[in-house]
PDB file of N, CA and C in Angstrom:
ATOM      1  N   MET A1434     -84.096 109.030 -57.386  1.00 52.00           N
ATOM      2  CA  MET A1434     -84.766 109.434 -56.176  1.00 52.00           C
ATOM      3  C   MET A1434     -86.110 108.709 -56.086  1.00 52.00           C
ATOM      4  N   ALA A1435     -86.403 108.142 -54.910  1.00 52.00           N
ATOM      5  CA  ALA A1435     -87.646 107.408 -54.698  1.00 52.00           C
ATOM      6  C   ALA A1435     -88.824 108.378 -54.586  1.00 52.00           C
ATOM      7  N   ALA A1436     -89.957 107.923 -55.085  1.00 52.00           N
ATOM      8  CA  ALA A1436     -91.173 108.740 -54.992  1.00 52.00           C
ATOM      9  C   ALA A1436     -91.619 108.823 -53.544  1.00 52.00           C
ATOM     10  N   ALA A1437     -92.163 109.951 -53.158  1.00 52.00           N
ATOM     11  CA  ALA A1437     -92.654 110.136 -51.790  1.00 52.00           C
ATOM     12  C   ALA A1437     -93.844 109.216 -51.547  1.00 52.00           C
ATOM     13  N   GLN A1438     -93.873 108.604 -50.389  1.00 50.00           N
ATOM     14  CA  GLN A1438     -94.983 107.742 -50.010  1.00 50.00           C
ATOM     15  C   GLN A1438     -96.144 108.590 -49.504  1.00 50.00           C
ATOM     16  N   PRO A1439     -97.380 108.233 -49.876  1.00 61.00           N
ATOM     17  CA  PRO A1439     -98.515 108.997 -49.369  1.00 61.00           C
ATOM     18  C   PRO A1439     -98.654 108.824 -47.861  1.00 61.00           C
ATOM     19  N   ALA A1440     -99.182 109.822 -47.206  1.00 82.00           N
ATOM     20  CA  ALA A1440     -99.407 109.757 -45.768  1.00 82.00           C
ATOM     21  C   ALA A1440    -100.395 108.631 -45.476  1.00 82.00           C
ATOM     22  N   PRO A1441    -100.271 107.982 -44.305  1.00 90.00           N
ATOM     23  CA  PRO A1441    -101.155 106.863 -43.979  1.00 90.00           C
ATOM     24  C   PRO A1441    -102.649 107.187 -44.079  1.00 90.00           C
ATOM     25  N   CYS A1442    -103.064 108.380 -43.680  1.00 92.00           N
ATOM     26  CA  CYS A1442    -104.485 108.728 -43.779  1.00 92.00           C
ATOM     27  C   CYS A1442    -104.940 108.750 -45.234  1.00 92.00           C
ATOM     28  N   ALA A1443    -104.110 109.274 -46.117  1.00 94.00           N
ATOM     29  CA  ALA A1443    -104.475 109.330 -47.532  1.00 94.00           C
ATOM     30  C   ALA A1443    -104.647 107.931 -48.107  1.00 94.00           C
ATOM     31  N   VAL A1444    -103.773 107.014 -47.706  1.00 94.00           N
ATOM     32  CA  VAL A1444    -103.857 105.630 -48.179  1.00 94.00           C
ATOM     33  C   VAL A1444    -105.137 104.985 -47.656  1.00 94.00           C
ATOM     34  N   ALA A1445    -105.406 105.144 -46.373  1.00 94.00           N
ATOM     35  CA  ALA A1445    -106.602 104.548 -45.768  1.00 94.00           C
ATOM     36  C   ALA A1445    -107.875 105.097 -46.415  1.00 94.00           C
ATOM     37  N   LEU A1446    -107.945 106.398 -46.598  1.00 95.00           N
ATOM     38  CA  LEU A1446    -109.141 107.006 -47.179  1.00 95.00           C
ATOM     39  C   LEU A1446    -109.328 106.614 -48.641  1.00 95.00           C
ATOM     40  N   ALA A1447    -108.238 106.479 -49.370  1.00 96.00           N
ATOM     41  CA  ALA A1447    -108.327 106.036 -50.766  1.00 96.00           C
ATOM     42  C   ALA A1447    -108.838 104.599 -50.833  1.00 96.00           C
ATOM     43  N   TYR A1448    -108.365 103.750 -49.922  1.00 96.00           N
ATOM     44  CA  TYR A1448    -108.833 102.367 -49.884  1.00 96.00           C
ATOM     45  C   TYR A1448    -110.335 102.323 -49.597  1.00 96.00           C
ATOM     46  N   LEU A1449    -110.775 103.103 -48.603  1.00 96.00           N
ATOM     47  CA  LEU A1449    -112.201 103.126 -48.266  1.00 96.00           C
ATOM     48  C   LEU A1449    -113.029 103.640 -49.445  1.00 96.00           C
ATOM     49  N   ALA A1450    -112.552 104.651 -50.124  1.00 97.00           N
ATOM     50  CA  ALA A1450    -113.284 105.187 -51.274  1.00 97.00           C
ATOM     51  C   ALA A1450    -113.469 104.128 -52.360  1.00 97.00           C
ATOM     52  N   ALA A1451    -112.491 103.262 -52.504  1.00 97.00           N
ATOM     53  CA  ALA A1451    -112.547 102.240 -53.545  1.00 97.00           C
ATOM     54  C   ALA A1451    -113.282 100.972 -53.112  1.00 97.00           C
ATOM     55  N   HIS A1452    -113.314 100.673 -51.787  1.00 97.00           N
ATOM     56  CA  HIS A1452    -113.792  99.359 -51.358  1.00 97.00           C
ATOM     57  C   HIS A1452    -114.963  99.352 -50.372  1.00 97.00           C
ATOM     58  N   ALA A1453    -115.309 100.471 -49.776  1.00 96.00           N
ATOM     59  CA  ALA A1453    -116.397 100.495 -48.785  1.00 96.00           C
ATOM     60  C   ALA A1453    -117.751 100.614 -49.478  1.00 96.00           C
ATOM     61  N   ALA A1454    -118.795 100.243 -48.748  1.00 94.00           N
ATOM     62  CA  ALA A1454    -120.155 100.348 -49.271  1.00 94.00           C
ATOM     63  C   ALA A1454    -120.521 101.814 -49.495  1.00 94.00           C
ATOM     64  N   PRO A1455    -121.309 102.088 -50.511  1.00 95.00           N
ATOM     65  CA  PRO A1455    -121.775 103.459 -50.728  1.00 95.00           C
ATOM     66  C   PRO A1455    -122.615 103.930 -49.530  1.00 95.00           C
ATOM     67  N   GLY A1456    -122.581 105.223 -49.296  1.00 93.00           N
ATOM     68  CA  GLY A1456    -123.411 105.796 -48.243  1.00 93.00           C
ATOM     69  C   GLY A1456    -122.708 106.033 -46.924  1.00 93.00           C
ATOM     70  N   PHE A1457    -121.480 105.570 -46.792  1.00 94.00           N
ATOM     71  CA  PHE A1457    -120.721 105.778 -45.567  1.00 94.00           C
ATOM     72  C   PHE A1457    -119.757 106.941 -45.740  1.00 94.00           C
ATOM     73  N   ALA A1458    -119.712 107.824 -44.753  1.00 94.00           N
ATOM     74  CA  ALA A1458    -118.687 108.869 -44.727  1.00 94.00           C
ATOM     75  C   ALA A1458    -117.401 108.224 -44.217  1.00 94.00           C
ATOM     76  N   HIS A1459    -116.263 108.702 -44.670  1.00 94.00           N
ATOM     77  CA  HIS A1459    -114.967 108.145 -44.274  1.00 94.00           C
ATOM     78  C   HIS A1459    -114.162 109.217 -43.562  1.00 94.00           C
ATOM     79  N   TYR A1460    -113.622 108.858 -42.399  1.00 91.00           N
ATOM     80  CA  TYR A1460    -112.822 109.787 -41.617  1.00 91.00           C
ATOM     81  C   TYR A1460    -111.530 109.111 -41.173  1.00 91.00           C
ATOM     82  N   CYS A1461    -110.476 109.883 -41.105  1.00 91.00           N
ATOM     83  CA  CYS A1461    -109.217 109.422 -40.529  1.00 91.00           C
ATOM     84  C   CYS A1461    -108.939 110.339 -39.345  1.00 91.00           C
ATOM     85  N   ARG A1462    -108.994 109.770 -38.166  1.00 86.00           N
ATOM     86  CA  ARG A1462    -108.823 110.549 -36.938  1.00 86.00           C
ATOM     87  C   ARG A1462    -107.823 109.864 -36.010  1.00 86.00           C
ATOM     88  N   PRO A1463    -106.554 109.950 -36.333  1.00 83.00           N
ATOM     89  CA  PRO A1463    -105.545 109.325 -35.475  1.00 83.00           C
ATOM     90  C   PRO A1463    -105.671 109.825 -34.043  1.00 83.00           C
ATOM     91  N   GLY A1464    -105.579 108.890 -33.123  1.00 73.00           N
ATOM     92  CA  GLY A1464    -105.648 109.242 -31.712  1.00 73.00           C
ATOM     93  C   GLY A1464    -107.028 109.076 -31.107  1.00 73.00           C
ATOM     94  N   LEU A1465    -108.091 109.041 -31.906  1.00 68.00           N
ATOM     95  CA  LEU A1465    -109.436 108.785 -31.381  1.00 68.00           C
ATOM     96  C   LEU A1465    -109.543 107.281 -31.208  1.00 68.00           C
ATOM     97  N   VAL A1466    -109.384 106.805 -29.975  1.00 58.00           N
ATOM     98  CA  VAL A1466    -109.286 105.357 -29.788  1.00 58.00           C
ATOM     99  C   VAL A1466    -110.393 104.744 -28.947  1.00 58.00           C
ATOM    100  N   THR A1467    -111.342 105.512 -28.476  1.00 59.00           N
ATOM    101  CA  THR A1467    -112.377 104.936 -27.634  1.00 59.00           C
ATOM    102  C   THR A1467    -113.757 105.243 -28.204  1.00 59.00           C
ATOM    103  N   LEU A1468    -114.552 104.220 -28.370  1.00 58.00           N
ATOM    104  CA  LEU A1468    -115.932 104.383 -28.794  1.00 58.00           C
ATOM    105  C   LEU A1468    -116.787 104.780 -27.610  1.00 58.00           C
ATOM    106  N   SER A1469    -118.011 105.187 -27.873  1.00 56.00           N
ATOM    107  CA  SER A1469    -118.910 105.619 -26.803  1.00 56.00           C
ATOM    108  C   SER A1469    -119.223 104.502 -25.817  1.00 56.00           C
ATOM    109  N   ASN A1470    -119.090 103.234 -26.246  1.00 56.00           N
ATOM    110  CA  ASN A1470    -119.356 102.124 -25.343  1.00 56.00           C
ATOM    111  C   ASN A1470    -118.100 101.661 -24.603  1.00 56.00           C
ATOM    112  N   GLY A1471    -117.000 102.409 -24.710  1.00 59.00           N
ATOM    113  CA  GLY A1471    -115.786 102.116 -23.975  1.00 59.00           C
ATOM    114  C   GLY A1471    -114.825 101.156 -24.649  1.00 59.00           C
ATOM    115  N   VAL A1472    -115.170 100.646 -25.810  1.00 60.00           N
ATOM    116  CA  VAL A1472    -114.309  99.712 -26.519  1.00 60.00           C
ATOM    117  C   VAL A1472    -113.171 100.489 -27.182  1.00 60.00           C
ATOM    118  N   VAL A1473    -111.943 100.024 -27.001  1.00 60.00           N
ATOM    119  CA  VAL A1473    -110.785 100.648 -27.647  1.00 60.00           C
ATOM    120  C   VAL A1473    -110.685 100.057 -29.051  1.00 60.00           C
ATOM    121  N   ALA A1474    -110.539 100.916 -30.055  1.00 71.00           N
ATOM    122  CA  ALA A1474    -110.556 100.456 -31.437  1.00 71.00           C
ATOM    123  C   ALA A1474    -109.498 101.150 -32.277  1.00 71.00           C
ATOM    124  N   HIS A1475    -108.966 100.419 -33.267  1.00 76.00           N
ATOM    125  CA  HIS A1475    -108.068 101.005 -34.267  1.00 76.00           C
ATOM    126  C   HIS A1475    -108.901 101.651 -35.373  1.00 76.00           C
ATOM    127  N   SER A1476    -110.161 101.250 -35.420  1.00 84.00           N
ATOM    128  CA  SER A1476    -111.085 101.755 -36.428  1.00 84.00           C
ATOM    129  C   SER A1476    -112.473 101.258 -36.059  1.00 84.00           C
ATOM    130  N   PHE A1477    -113.487 101.860 -36.656  1.00 81.00           N
ATOM    131  CA  PHE A1477    -114.834 101.333 -36.450  1.00 81.00           C
ATOM    132  C   PHE A1477    -115.767 101.762 -37.563  1.00 81.00           C
ATOM    133  N   THR A1478    -116.765 100.913 -37.782  1.00 82.00           N
ATOM    134  CA  THR A1478    -117.839 101.201 -38.702  1.00 82.00           C
ATOM    135  C   THR A1478    -119.068 101.439 -37.856  1.00 82.00           C
ATOM    136  N   CYS A1479    -119.749 102.526 -38.099  1.00 81.00           N
ATOM    137  CA  CYS A1479    -120.894 102.880 -37.276  1.00 81.00           C
ATOM    138  C   CYS A1479    -122.105 103.123 -38.171  1.00 81.00           C
ATOM    139  N   TYR A1480    -123.236 102.636 -37.712  1.00 79.00           N
ATOM    140  CA  TYR A1480    -124.487 102.855 -38.421  1.00 79.00           C
ATOM    141  C   TYR A1480    -125.526 103.336 -37.428  1.00 79.00           C
ATOM    142  N   PRO A1481    -126.233 104.421 -37.690  1.00 77.00           N
ATOM    143  CA  PRO A1481    -127.220 104.933 -36.734  1.00 77.00           C
ATOM    144  C   PRO A1481    -128.230 103.860 -36.337  1.00 77.00           C
ATOM    145  N   GLY A1482    -128.565 103.853 -35.056  1.00 70.00           N
ATOM    146  CA  GLY A1482    -129.530 102.892 -34.545  1.00 70.00           C
ATOM    147  C   GLY A1482    -128.893 101.653 -33.965  1.00 70.00           C
ATOM    148  N   THR A1483    -127.572 101.496 -34.125  1.00 65.00           N
ATOM    149  CA  THR A1483    -126.885 100.365 -33.523  1.00 65.00           C
ATOM    150  C   THR A1483    -126.382 100.775 -32.154  1.00 65.00           C
ATOM    151  N   LEU A1484    -125.821  99.835 -31.421  1.00 60.00           N
ATOM    152  CA  LEU A1484    -125.386 100.069 -30.051  1.00 60.00           C
ATOM    153  C   LEU A1484    -124.347 101.188 -29.936  1.00 60.00           C
ATOM    154  N   ALA A1485    -123.367 101.197 -30.825  1.00 61.00           N
ATOM    155  CA  ALA A1485    -122.328 102.240 -30.779  1.00 61.00           C
ATOM    156  C   ALA A1485    -122.883 103.531 -31.377  1.00 61.00           C
ATOM    157  N   ARG A1486    -122.713 104.633 -30.689  1.00 66.00           N
ATOM    158  CA  ARG A1486    -123.187 105.922 -31.190  1.00 66.00           C
ATOM    159  C   ARG A1486    -122.223 106.451 -32.249  1.00 66.00           C
ATOM    160  N   CYS A1487    -122.754 106.912 -33.350  1.00 77.00           N
ATOM    161  CA  CYS A1487    -121.926 107.437 -34.429  1.00 77.00           C
ATOM    162  C   CYS A1487    -121.503 108.869 -34.086  1.00 77.00           C
ATOM    163  N   PRO A1488    -120.200 109.146 -34.050  1.00 78.00           N
ATOM    164  CA  PRO A1488    -119.729 110.483 -33.664  1.00 78.00           C
ATOM    165  C   PRO A1488    -120.310 111.619 -34.499  1.00 78.00           C
ATOM    166  N   ASP A1489    -120.504 111.390 -35.805  1.00 82.00           N
ATOM    167  CA  ASP A1489    -121.003 112.459 -36.660  1.00 82.00           C
ATOM    168  C   ASP A1489    -122.466 112.273 -37.048  1.00 82.00           C
ATOM    169  N   GLY A1490    -123.117 111.262 -36.456  1.00 81.00           N
ATOM    170  CA  GLY A1490    -124.551 111.097 -36.617  1.00 81.00           C
ATOM    171  C   GLY A1490    -125.036 110.302 -37.806  1.00 81.00           C
ATOM    172  N   GLY A1491    -124.166 109.918 -38.696  1.00 85.00           N
ATOM    173  CA  GLY A1491    -124.595 109.172 -39.874  1.00 85.00           C
ATOM    174  C   GLY A1491    -123.788 107.907 -40.038  1.00 85.00           C
ATOM    175  N   PRO A1492    -124.059 107.131 -41.080  1.00 90.00           N
ATOM    176  CA  PRO A1492    -123.235 105.951 -41.346  1.00 90.00           C
ATOM    177  C   PRO A1492    -121.802 106.411 -41.615  1.00 90.00           C
ATOM    178  N   GLU A1493    -120.866 105.886 -40.882  1.00 91.00           N
ATOM    179  CA  GLU A1493    -119.491 106.353 -41.032  1.00 91.00           C
ATOM    180  C   GLU A1493    -118.474 105.280 -40.695  1.00 91.00           C
ATOM    181  N   ILE A1494    -117.324 105.441 -41.285  1.00 92.00           N
ATOM    182  CA  ILE A1494    -116.163 104.607 -41.000  1.00 92.00           C
ATOM    183  C   ILE A1494    -115.089 105.543 -40.485  1.00 92.00           C
ATOM    184  N   VAL A1495    -114.574 105.238 -39.309  1.00 89.00           N
ATOM    185  CA  VAL A1495    -113.546 106.070 -38.695  1.00 89.00           C
ATOM    186  C   VAL A1495    -112.289 105.225 -38.525  1.00 89.00           C
ATOM    187  N   ILE A1496    -111.196 105.684 -39.094  1.00 90.00           N
ATOM    188  CA  ILE A1496    -109.906 105.015 -38.961  1.00 90.00           C
ATOM    189  C   ILE A1496    -109.102 105.814 -37.943  1.00 90.00           C
ATOM    190  N   THR A1497    -108.750 105.176 -36.841  1.00 86.00           N
ATOM    191  CA  THR A1497    -107.992 105.852 -35.792  1.00 86.00           C
ATOM    192  C   THR A1497    -106.517 105.471 -35.818  1.00 86.00           C
ATOM    193  N   ASP A1498    -106.190 104.385 -36.531  1.00 87.00           N
ATOM    194  CA  ASP A1498    -104.806 103.950 -36.671  1.00 87.00           C
ATOM    195  C   ASP A1498    -104.549 103.677 -38.152  1.00 87.00           C
ATOM    196  N   PRO A1499    -104.285 104.717 -38.939  1.00 89.00           N
ATOM    197  CA  PRO A1499    -104.123 104.523 -40.378  1.00 89.00           C
ATOM    198  C   PRO A1499    -102.886 103.717 -40.759  1.00 89.00           C
ATOM    199  N   GLY A1500    -102.004 103.496 -39.815  1.00 88.00           N
ATOM    200  CA  GLY A1500    -100.827 102.673 -40.083  1.00 88.00           C
ATOM    201  C   GLY A1500    -101.127 101.184 -40.062  1.00 88.00           C
ATOM    202  N   CYS A1501    -102.304 100.811 -39.596  1.00 89.00           N
ATOM    203  CA  CYS A1501    -102.703  99.406 -39.549  1.00 89.00           C
ATOM    204  C   CYS A1501    -103.587  99.110 -40.752  1.00 89.00           C
ATOM    205  N   VAL A1502    -103.042  98.401 -41.717  1.00 92.00           N
ATOM    206  CA  VAL A1502    -103.759  98.102 -42.958  1.00 92.00           C
ATOM    207  C   VAL A1502    -105.022  97.290 -42.681  1.00 92.00           C
ATOM    208  N   ALA A1503    -104.948  96.322 -41.776  1.00 91.00           N
ATOM    209  CA  ALA A1503    -106.129  95.496 -41.466  1.00 91.00           C
ATOM    210  C   ALA A1503    -107.282  96.351 -40.959  1.00 91.00           C
ATOM    211  N   ALA A1504    -106.992  97.460 -40.302  1.00 89.00           N
ATOM    212  CA  ALA A1504    -108.047  98.314 -39.756  1.00 89.00           C
ATOM    213  C   ALA A1504    -108.958  98.830 -40.864  1.00 89.00           C
ATOM    214  N   TYR A1505    -108.391  99.418 -41.897  1.00 93.00           N
ATOM    215  CA  TYR A1505    -109.261  99.955 -42.941  1.00 93.00           C
ATOM    216  C   TYR A1505    -109.769  98.890 -43.894  1.00 93.00           C
ATOM    217  N   GLU A1506    -109.024  97.798 -44.073  1.00 95.00           N
ATOM    218  CA  GLU A1506    -109.545  96.690 -44.869  1.00 95.00           C
ATOM    219  C   GLU A1506    -110.772  96.073 -44.195  1.00 95.00           C
ATOM    220  N   ASP A1507    -110.677  95.846 -42.875  1.00 92.00           N
ATOM    221  CA  ASP A1507    -111.820  95.309 -42.125  1.00 92.00           C
ATOM    222  C   ASP A1507    -113.024  96.222 -42.217  1.00 92.00           C
ATOM    223  N   GLU A1508    -112.828  97.500 -42.020  1.00 91.00           N
ATOM    224  CA  GLU A1508    -113.963  98.419 -42.003  1.00 91.00           C
ATOM    225  C   GLU A1508    -114.626  98.540 -43.371  1.00 91.00           C
ATOM    226  N   ALA A1509    -113.849  98.487 -44.434  1.00 95.00           N
ATOM    227  CA  ALA A1509    -114.446  98.492 -45.769  1.00 95.00           C
ATOM    228  C   ALA A1509    -115.347  97.272 -45.932  1.00 95.00           C
ATOM    229  N   SER A1510    -114.872  96.113 -45.509  1.00 93.00           N
ATOM    230  CA  SER A1510    -115.678  94.899 -45.575  1.00 93.00           C
ATOM    231  C   SER A1510    -116.895  94.982 -44.655  1.00 93.00           C
ATOM    232  N   ASN A1511    -116.689  95.459 -43.436  1.00 90.00           N
ATOM    233  CA  ASN A1511    -117.784  95.547 -42.464  1.00 90.00           C
ATOM    234  C   ASN A1511    -118.901  96.479 -42.924  1.00 90.00           C
ATOM    235  N   SER A1512    -118.583  97.449 -43.757  1.00 91.00           N
ATOM    236  CA  SER A1512    -119.595  98.405 -44.198  1.00 91.00           C
ATOM    237  C   SER A1512    -120.683  97.736 -45.044  1.00 91.00           C
ATOM    238  N   PHE A1513    -120.427  96.548 -45.550  1.00 91.00           N
ATOM    239  CA  PHE A1513    -121.428  95.832 -46.339  1.00 91.00           C
ATOM    240  C   PHE A1513    -122.361  94.985 -45.469  1.00 91.00           C
ATOM    241  N   TRP A1514    -122.143  95.003 -44.161  1.00 87.00           N
ATOM    242  CA  TRP A1514    -122.992  94.275 -43.223  1.00 87.00           C
ATOM    243  C   TRP A1514    -124.402  94.854 -43.279  1.00 87.00           C
ATOM    244  N   ASN A1515    -125.416  94.035 -43.128  1.00 85.00           N
ATOM    245  CA  ASN A1515    -126.790  94.522 -43.099  1.00 85.00           C
ATOM    246  C   ASN A1515    -127.128  94.897 -41.658  1.00 85.00           C
ATOM    247  N   PHE A1516    -126.976  96.161 -41.316  1.00 79.00           N
ATOM    248  CA  PHE A1516    -127.156  96.614 -39.942  1.00 79.00           C
ATOM    249  C   PHE A1516    -128.602  96.528 -39.486  1.00 79.00           C
ATOM    250  N   ALA A1517    -129.553  96.478 -40.423  1.00 77.00           N
ATOM    251  CA  ALA A1517    -130.966  96.348 -40.063  1.00 77.00           C
ATOM    252  C   ALA A1517    -131.255  94.963 -39.487  1.00 77.00           C
ATOM    253  N   GLN A1518    -130.380  93.996 -39.742  1.00 76.00           N
ATOM    254  CA  GLN A1518    -130.574  92.630 -39.243  1.00 76.00           C
ATOM    255  C   GLN A1518    -129.810  92.364 -37.954  1.00 76.00           C
ATOM    256  N   THR A1519    -129.253  93.380 -37.340  1.00 71.00           N
ATOM    257  CA  THR A1519    -128.458  93.173 -36.137  1.00 71.00           C
ATOM    258  C   THR A1519    -129.111  93.835 -34.938  1.00 71.00           C
ATOM    259  N   SER A1520    -128.727  93.343 -33.781  1.00 64.00           N
ATOM    260  CA  SER A1520    -129.140  94.008 -32.545  1.00 64.00           C
ATOM    261  C   SER A1520    -127.959  93.945 -31.591  1.00 64.00           C
ATOM    262  N   GLY A1521    -127.537  95.090 -31.117  1.00 63.00           N
ATOM    263  CA  GLY A1521    -126.427  95.119 -30.179  1.00 63.00           C
ATOM    264  C   GLY A1521    -125.070  95.129 -30.846  1.00 63.00           C
ATOM    265  N   TYR A1522    -124.069  94.769 -30.071  1.00 66.00           N
ATOM    266  CA  TYR A1522    -122.671  94.811 -30.501  1.00 66.00           C
ATOM    267  C   TYR A1522    -122.355  93.656 -31.446  1.00 66.00           C
ATOM    268  N   ILE A1523    -121.653  93.940 -32.503  1.00 76.00           N
ATOM    269  CA  ILE A1523    -121.172  92.929 -33.438  1.00 76.00           C
ATOM    270  C   ILE A1523    -119.676  92.825 -33.224  1.00 76.00           C
ATOM    271  N   GLY A1524    -119.168  91.625 -33.024  1.00 76.00           N
ATOM    272  CA  GLY A1524    -117.747  91.484 -32.753  1.00 76.00           C
ATOM    273  C   GLY A1524    -117.023  90.666 -33.792  1.00 76.00           C
ATOM    274  N   PRO A1525    -115.688  90.664 -33.699  1.00 77.00           N
ATOM    275  CA  PRO A1525    -114.869  89.886 -34.626  1.00 77.00           C
ATOM    276  C   PRO A1525    -115.327  88.431 -34.679  1.00 77.00           C
ATOM    277  N   GLY A1526    -115.386  87.898 -35.890  1.00 80.00           N
ATOM    278  CA  GLY A1526    -115.776  86.511 -36.080  1.00 80.00           C
ATOM    279  C   GLY A1526    -117.265  86.300 -36.279  1.00 80.00           C
ATOM    280  N   ALA A1527    -118.091  87.322 -36.016  1.00 86.00           N
ATOM    281  CA  ALA A1527    -119.527  87.184 -36.257  1.00 86.00           C
ATOM    282  C   ALA A1527    -119.748  86.989 -37.752  1.00 86.00           C
ATOM    283  N   VAL A1528    -120.784  86.238 -38.101  1.00 88.00           N
ATOM    284  CA  VAL A1528    -121.073  85.961 -39.506  1.00 88.00           C
ATOM    285  C   VAL A1528    -122.523  86.333 -39.799  1.00 88.00           C
ATOM    286  N   GLN A1529    -122.717  86.991 -40.918  1.00 86.00           N
ATOM    287  CA  GLN A1529    -124.057  87.340 -41.371  1.00 86.00           C
ATOM    288  C   GLN A1529    -124.109  87.125 -42.877  1.00 86.00           C
ATOM    289  N   ASN A1530    -125.019  86.269 -43.315  1.00 82.00           N
ATOM    290  CA  ASN A1530    -125.183  85.982 -44.741  1.00 82.00           C
ATOM    291  C   ASN A1530    -123.858  85.647 -45.419  1.00 82.00           C
ATOM    292  N   GLY A1531    -123.032  84.883 -44.742  1.00 85.00           N
ATOM    293  CA  GLY A1531    -121.748  84.466 -45.287  1.00 85.00           C
ATOM    294  C   GLY A1531    -120.636  85.487 -45.173  1.00 85.00           C
ATOM    295  N   ARG A1532    -120.929  86.670 -44.650  1.00 86.00           N
ATOM    296  CA  ARG A1532    -119.917  87.718 -44.500  1.00 86.00           C
ATOM    297  C   ARG A1532    -119.406  87.713 -43.067  1.00 86.00           C
ATOM    298  N   VAL A1533    -118.088  87.629 -42.914  1.00 90.00           N
ATOM    299  CA  VAL A1533    -117.453  87.614 -41.593  1.00 90.00           C
ATOM    300  C   VAL A1533    -117.085  89.032 -41.189  1.00 90.00           C
ATOM    301  N   TRP A1534    -117.356  89.374 -39.930  1.00 88.00           N
ATOM    302  CA  TRP A1534    -116.977  90.684 -39.390  1.00 88.00           C
ATOM    303  C   TRP A1534    -115.476  90.686 -39.138  1.00 88.00           C
ATOM    304  N   ASP A1535    -114.768  91.694 -39.529  1.00 90.00           N
ATOM    305  CA  ASP A1535    -113.317  91.828 -39.390  1.00 90.00           C
ATOM    306  C   ASP A1535    -112.558  90.656 -40.013  1.00 90.00           C
ATOM    307  N   PRO A1536    -112.763  90.397 -41.301  1.00 92.00           N
ATOM    308  CA  PRO A1536    -112.120  89.237 -41.934  1.00 92.00           C
ATOM    309  C   PRO A1536    -110.611  89.344 -42.088  1.00 92.00           C
ATOM    310  N   PHE A1537    -110.035  90.544 -41.955  1.00 91.00           N
ATOM    311  CA  PHE A1537    -108.601  90.707 -42.159  1.00 91.00           C
ATOM    312  C   PHE A1537    -107.806  90.624 -40.863  1.00 91.00           C
ATOM    313  N   GLY A1538    -108.484  90.395 -39.745  1.00 86.00           N
ATOM    314  CA  GLY A1538    -107.779  90.230 -38.465  1.00 86.00           C
ATOM    315  C   GLY A1538    -107.657  91.505 -37.688  1.00 86.00           C
ATOM    316  N   GLU A1539    -106.848  91.434 -36.662  1.00 82.00           N
ATOM    317  CA  GLU A1539    -106.690  92.558 -35.729  1.00 82.00           C
ATOM    318  C   GLU A1539    -105.348  93.241 -35.904  1.00 82.00           C
ATOM    319  N   CYS A1540    -105.300  94.459 -35.443  1.00 79.00           N
ATOM    320  CA  CYS A1540    -104.045  95.212 -35.410  1.00 79.00           C
ATOM    321  C   CYS A1540    -103.397  94.950 -34.047  1.00 79.00           C
ATOM    322  N   VAL A1541    -102.115  94.842 -34.048  1.00 71.00           N
ATOM    323  CA  VAL A1541    -101.383  94.680 -32.801  1.00 71.00           C
ATOM    324  C   VAL A1541    -100.965  96.065 -32.341  1.00 71.00           C
ATOM    325  N   ALA A1542    -101.357  96.404 -31.123  1.00 59.00           N
ATOM    326  CA  ALA A1542    -101.087  97.755 -30.611  1.00 59.00           C
ATOM    327  C   ALA A1542     -99.620  98.013 -30.445  1.00 59.00           C
TER     328      ALA A1542
END
């Protein structure tokens, strides 16, 4: 008999716990697909004081599509971005100190 596979949220949260920057809260909220600025996202990394408002008020990573591996891989990487050096929206392909935003690509809806 094959071992039961962990639920997608458990996998995503375990990955974030192992690979995201310290200080970020991790949430899995399937179905939450729109940020406060109207951008549709499979996931997002939020830091207070940036353009996107953080739903829970602190540095956080929210995975809205835990079935998309690139979503949580990207957000773990993005959490190491220096948000104090940014102004406004950061998009895919942006580079800061050699670190690329969303290096694992996009999820196909």
